[in-house]
Tab-separated table of C-alpha atoms in Angstrom:
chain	number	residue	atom	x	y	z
A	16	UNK	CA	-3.406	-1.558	6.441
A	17	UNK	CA	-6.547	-0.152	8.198
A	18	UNK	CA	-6.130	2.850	10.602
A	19	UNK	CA	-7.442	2.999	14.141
A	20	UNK	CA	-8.107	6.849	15.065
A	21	UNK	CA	-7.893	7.070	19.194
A	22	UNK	CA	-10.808	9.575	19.912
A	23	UNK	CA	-11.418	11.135	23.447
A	24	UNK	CA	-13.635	8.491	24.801
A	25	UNK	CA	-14.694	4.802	23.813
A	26	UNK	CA	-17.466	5.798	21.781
A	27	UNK	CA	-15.551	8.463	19.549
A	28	UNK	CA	-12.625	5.964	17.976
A	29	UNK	CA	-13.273	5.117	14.210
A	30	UNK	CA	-11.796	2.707	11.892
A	31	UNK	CA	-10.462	4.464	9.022
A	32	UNK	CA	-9.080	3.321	5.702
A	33	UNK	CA	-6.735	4.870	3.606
A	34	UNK	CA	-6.829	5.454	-0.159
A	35	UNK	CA	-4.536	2.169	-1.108
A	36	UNK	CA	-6.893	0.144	1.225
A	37	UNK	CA	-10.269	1.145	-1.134
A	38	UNK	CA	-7.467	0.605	-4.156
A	39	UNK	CA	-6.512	-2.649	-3.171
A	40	UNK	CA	-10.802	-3.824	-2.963
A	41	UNK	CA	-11.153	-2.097	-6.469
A	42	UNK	CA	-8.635	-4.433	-7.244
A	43	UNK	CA	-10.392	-7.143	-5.860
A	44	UNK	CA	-13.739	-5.751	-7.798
A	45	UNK	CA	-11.425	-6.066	-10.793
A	46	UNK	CA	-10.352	-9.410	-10.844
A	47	UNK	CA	-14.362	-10.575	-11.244
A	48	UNK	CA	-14.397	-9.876	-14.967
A	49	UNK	CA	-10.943	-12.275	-15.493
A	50	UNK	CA	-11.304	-13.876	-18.495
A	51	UNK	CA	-14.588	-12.067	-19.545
A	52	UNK	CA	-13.295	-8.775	-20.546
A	53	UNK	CA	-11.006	-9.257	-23.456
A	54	UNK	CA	-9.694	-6.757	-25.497
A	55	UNK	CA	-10.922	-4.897	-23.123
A	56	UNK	CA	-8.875	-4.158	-20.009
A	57	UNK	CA	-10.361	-5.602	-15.813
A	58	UNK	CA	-11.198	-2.337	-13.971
A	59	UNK	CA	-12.600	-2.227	-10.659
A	60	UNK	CA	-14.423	0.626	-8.755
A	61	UNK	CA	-14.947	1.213	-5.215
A	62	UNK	CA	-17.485	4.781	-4.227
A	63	UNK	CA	-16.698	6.034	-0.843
A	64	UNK	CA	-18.583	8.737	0.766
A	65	UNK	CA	-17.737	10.367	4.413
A	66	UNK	CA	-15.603	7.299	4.806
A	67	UNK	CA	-18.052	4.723	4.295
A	68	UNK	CA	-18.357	2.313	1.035
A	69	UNK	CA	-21.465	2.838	-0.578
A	70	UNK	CA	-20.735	0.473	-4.089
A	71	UNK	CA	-18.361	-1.219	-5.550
A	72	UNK	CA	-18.492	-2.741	-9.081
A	73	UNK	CA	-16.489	-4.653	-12.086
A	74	UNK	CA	-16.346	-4.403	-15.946
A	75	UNK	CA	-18.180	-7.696	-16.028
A	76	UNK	CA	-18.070	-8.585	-20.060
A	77	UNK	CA	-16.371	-7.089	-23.034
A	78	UNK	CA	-19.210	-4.686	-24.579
A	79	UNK	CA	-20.804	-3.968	-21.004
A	80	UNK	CA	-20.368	-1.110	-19.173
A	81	UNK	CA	-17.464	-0.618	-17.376
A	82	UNK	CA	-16.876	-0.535	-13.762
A	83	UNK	CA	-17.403	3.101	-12.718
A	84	UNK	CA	-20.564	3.338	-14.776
A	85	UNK	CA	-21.723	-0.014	-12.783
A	86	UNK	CA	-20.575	1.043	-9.755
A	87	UNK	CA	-22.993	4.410	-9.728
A	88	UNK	CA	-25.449	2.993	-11.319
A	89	UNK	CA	-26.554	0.285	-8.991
A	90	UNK	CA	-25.561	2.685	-5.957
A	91	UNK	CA	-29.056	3.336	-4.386
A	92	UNK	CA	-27.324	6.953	-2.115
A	93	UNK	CA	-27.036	10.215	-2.967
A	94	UNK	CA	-23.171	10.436	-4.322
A	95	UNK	CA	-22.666	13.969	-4.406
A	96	UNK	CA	-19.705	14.270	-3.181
A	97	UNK	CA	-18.181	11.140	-3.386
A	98	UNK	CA	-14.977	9.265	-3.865
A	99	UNK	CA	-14.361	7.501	-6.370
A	100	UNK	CA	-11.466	4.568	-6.305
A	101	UNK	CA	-10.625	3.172	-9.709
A	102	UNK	CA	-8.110	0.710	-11.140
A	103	UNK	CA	-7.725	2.137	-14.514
A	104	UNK	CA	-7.899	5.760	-15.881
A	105	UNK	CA	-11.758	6.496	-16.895
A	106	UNK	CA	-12.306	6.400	-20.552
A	107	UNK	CA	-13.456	9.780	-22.478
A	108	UNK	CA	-14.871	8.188	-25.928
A	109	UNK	CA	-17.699	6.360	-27.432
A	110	UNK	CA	-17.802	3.214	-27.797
A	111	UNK	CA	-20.247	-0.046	-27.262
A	112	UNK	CA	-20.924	1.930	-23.947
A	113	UNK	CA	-20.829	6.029	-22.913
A	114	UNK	CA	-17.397	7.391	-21.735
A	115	UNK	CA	-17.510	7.032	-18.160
A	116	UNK	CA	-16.269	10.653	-17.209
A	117	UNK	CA	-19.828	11.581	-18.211
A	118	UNK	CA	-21.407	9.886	-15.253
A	119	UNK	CA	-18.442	10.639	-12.858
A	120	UNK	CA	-18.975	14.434	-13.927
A	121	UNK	CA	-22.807	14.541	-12.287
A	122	UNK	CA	-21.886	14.032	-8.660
A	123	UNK	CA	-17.890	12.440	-7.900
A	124	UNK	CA	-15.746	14.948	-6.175
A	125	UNK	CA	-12.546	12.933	-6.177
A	126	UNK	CA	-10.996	10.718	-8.426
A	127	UNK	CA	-8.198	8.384	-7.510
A	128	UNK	CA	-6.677	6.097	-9.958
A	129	UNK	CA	-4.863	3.315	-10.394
A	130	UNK	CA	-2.693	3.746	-13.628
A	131	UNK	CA	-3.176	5.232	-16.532
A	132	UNK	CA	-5.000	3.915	-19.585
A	133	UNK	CA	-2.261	3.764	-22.207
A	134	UNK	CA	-5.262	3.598	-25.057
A	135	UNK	CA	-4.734	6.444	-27.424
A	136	UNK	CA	-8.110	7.236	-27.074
A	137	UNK	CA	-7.429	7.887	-23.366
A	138	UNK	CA	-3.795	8.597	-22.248
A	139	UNK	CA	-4.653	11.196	-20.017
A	140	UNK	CA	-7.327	12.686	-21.630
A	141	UNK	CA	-9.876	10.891	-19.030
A	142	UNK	CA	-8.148	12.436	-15.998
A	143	UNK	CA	-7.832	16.058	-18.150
A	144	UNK	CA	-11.643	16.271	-18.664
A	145	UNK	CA	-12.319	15.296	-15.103
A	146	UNK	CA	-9.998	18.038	-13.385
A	147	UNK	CA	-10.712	20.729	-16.211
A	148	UNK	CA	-14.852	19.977	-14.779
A	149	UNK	CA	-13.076	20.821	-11.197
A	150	UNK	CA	-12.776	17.380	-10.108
A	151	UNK	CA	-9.639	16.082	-7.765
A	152	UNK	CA	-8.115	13.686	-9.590
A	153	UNK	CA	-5.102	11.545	-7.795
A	154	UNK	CA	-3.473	9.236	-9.735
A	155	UNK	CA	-0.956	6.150	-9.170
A	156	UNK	CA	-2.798	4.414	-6.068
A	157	UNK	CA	-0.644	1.096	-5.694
A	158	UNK	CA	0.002	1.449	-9.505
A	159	UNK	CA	1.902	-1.454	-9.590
A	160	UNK	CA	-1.119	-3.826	-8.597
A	161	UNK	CA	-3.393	-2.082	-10.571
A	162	UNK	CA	-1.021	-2.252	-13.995
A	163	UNK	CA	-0.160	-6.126	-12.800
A	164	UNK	CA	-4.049	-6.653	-13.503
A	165	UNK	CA	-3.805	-6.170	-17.337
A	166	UNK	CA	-0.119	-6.704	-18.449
A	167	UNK	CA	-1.721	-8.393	-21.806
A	168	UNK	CA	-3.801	-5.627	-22.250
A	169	UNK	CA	-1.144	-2.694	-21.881
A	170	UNK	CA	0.815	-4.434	-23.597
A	171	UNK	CA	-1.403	-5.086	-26.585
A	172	UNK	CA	-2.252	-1.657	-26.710
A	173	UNK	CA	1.742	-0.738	-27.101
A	174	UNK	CA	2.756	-2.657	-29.626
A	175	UNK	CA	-0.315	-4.168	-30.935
A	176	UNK	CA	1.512	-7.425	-31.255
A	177	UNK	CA	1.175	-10.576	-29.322
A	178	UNK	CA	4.681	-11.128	-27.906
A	179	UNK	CA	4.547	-10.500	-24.372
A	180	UNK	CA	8.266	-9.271	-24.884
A	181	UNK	CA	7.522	-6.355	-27.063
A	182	UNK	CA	8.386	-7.729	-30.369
A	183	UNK	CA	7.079	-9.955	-33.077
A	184	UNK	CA	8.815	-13.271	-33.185
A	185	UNK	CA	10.086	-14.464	-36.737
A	186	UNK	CA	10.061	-18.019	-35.623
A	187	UNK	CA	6.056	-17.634	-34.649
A	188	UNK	CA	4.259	-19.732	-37.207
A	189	UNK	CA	0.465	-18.974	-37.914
A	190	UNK	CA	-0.616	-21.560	-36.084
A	191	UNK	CA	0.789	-20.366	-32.576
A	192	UNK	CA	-0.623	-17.218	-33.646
A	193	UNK	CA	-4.220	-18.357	-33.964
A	194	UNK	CA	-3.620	-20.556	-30.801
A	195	UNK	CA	-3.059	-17.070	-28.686
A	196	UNK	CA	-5.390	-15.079	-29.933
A	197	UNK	CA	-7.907	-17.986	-28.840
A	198	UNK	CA	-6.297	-18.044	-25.335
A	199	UNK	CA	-6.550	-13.947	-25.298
A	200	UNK	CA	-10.449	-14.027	-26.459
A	201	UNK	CA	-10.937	-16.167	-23.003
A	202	UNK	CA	-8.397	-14.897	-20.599
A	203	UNK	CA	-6.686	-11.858	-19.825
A	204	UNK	CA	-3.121	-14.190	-18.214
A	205	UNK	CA	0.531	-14.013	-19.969
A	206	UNK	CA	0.939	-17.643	-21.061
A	207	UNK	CA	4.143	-18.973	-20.075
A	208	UNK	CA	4.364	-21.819	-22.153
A	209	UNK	CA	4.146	-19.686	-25.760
């Protein structure tokens, strides 16, 4: 929940937030891109600076950029020095798009994540090149929400199977098989009824 900060007189008491409160909207960013995103993971990004939101944005498609890159990018202020609140560890690779520690590097002071991005190509390595450029970096902000937003995804990126349990079912037949990856292509859901 929101803080109220008592100041000395009527006109000095401020509404503050605190970081799981800007988590839990990135969150909310996040959950825009449901179903648009796949393989790729939801992220959402919230950019605070002196404790006001100045953007917020989603990974809106698989192949787009992703939601830090949006969120600075259609900020019209001045971020130096700005927070940034994100659901999932930055990426730190090429890909379709520019690794998004690149753009955090020209003017984000803080970093506070989510969870981490189990993706080889990540695991860590995002949150290593931001702090090694002298950037805060905070990570597990409501971690469970955040990691609740892409259970396919993470787990995908485990065991690159399909099994939400972890392992590859003998009993799956080819069919079921095509039938999930069809369901994955359009949402990013566990389906209970596999």
């Amino acid at each position: 929940q929101s803080r109220f900060l008592y100041g000395r007189s009527r006109s000095e008491r401020v509404w503050t937030m605190r970081p799981e409160d800007y988590m839990m909207l990135a969150v909310e960013e996040a959950k825009k891109g449901e179903g648009f995103t796949n393989p790729n993971p939801m992220v959402g990004a919230v950019l605070v600076k002196d404790g006001r939101i100045v953007g917020r944005d989603y990974h809106h498609r698989y192949g787009e950029y992703h939601a830090e890159r949006n969120a600075i990018v259609h900020c019209g202020e001045d971020l130096d020095g700005a927070e940034l609140y994100v659901t999932l560890e930055p990426c730190c690779h090429y890909g379709k798009t520019p690794p998004c520690t690149e753009i955090i590097l020209e003017s984000i002071q803080t970093v506070y994540i989510g969870s981490m991005d189990p993706n080889p190509l990540v695991a860590g390595k995002g949150a290593e090149i931001l702090r090694r450029h002298g950037i805060e970096v905070i990570t597990g902000i409501c971690e469970d929400e955040c990691r609740k937003l892409n259970r396919v995804f993470f787990h995908y990126i485990r065991s690159k199977t399909l099994d939400e349990y972890g392992t590859e079912s003998v009993y799956a037949s080819r069919l079921e098989t095509r039938r999930v990856r069809e369901r994955l292509k359009h949402s990013n859901r566990i389906y209970e009824d596999i």
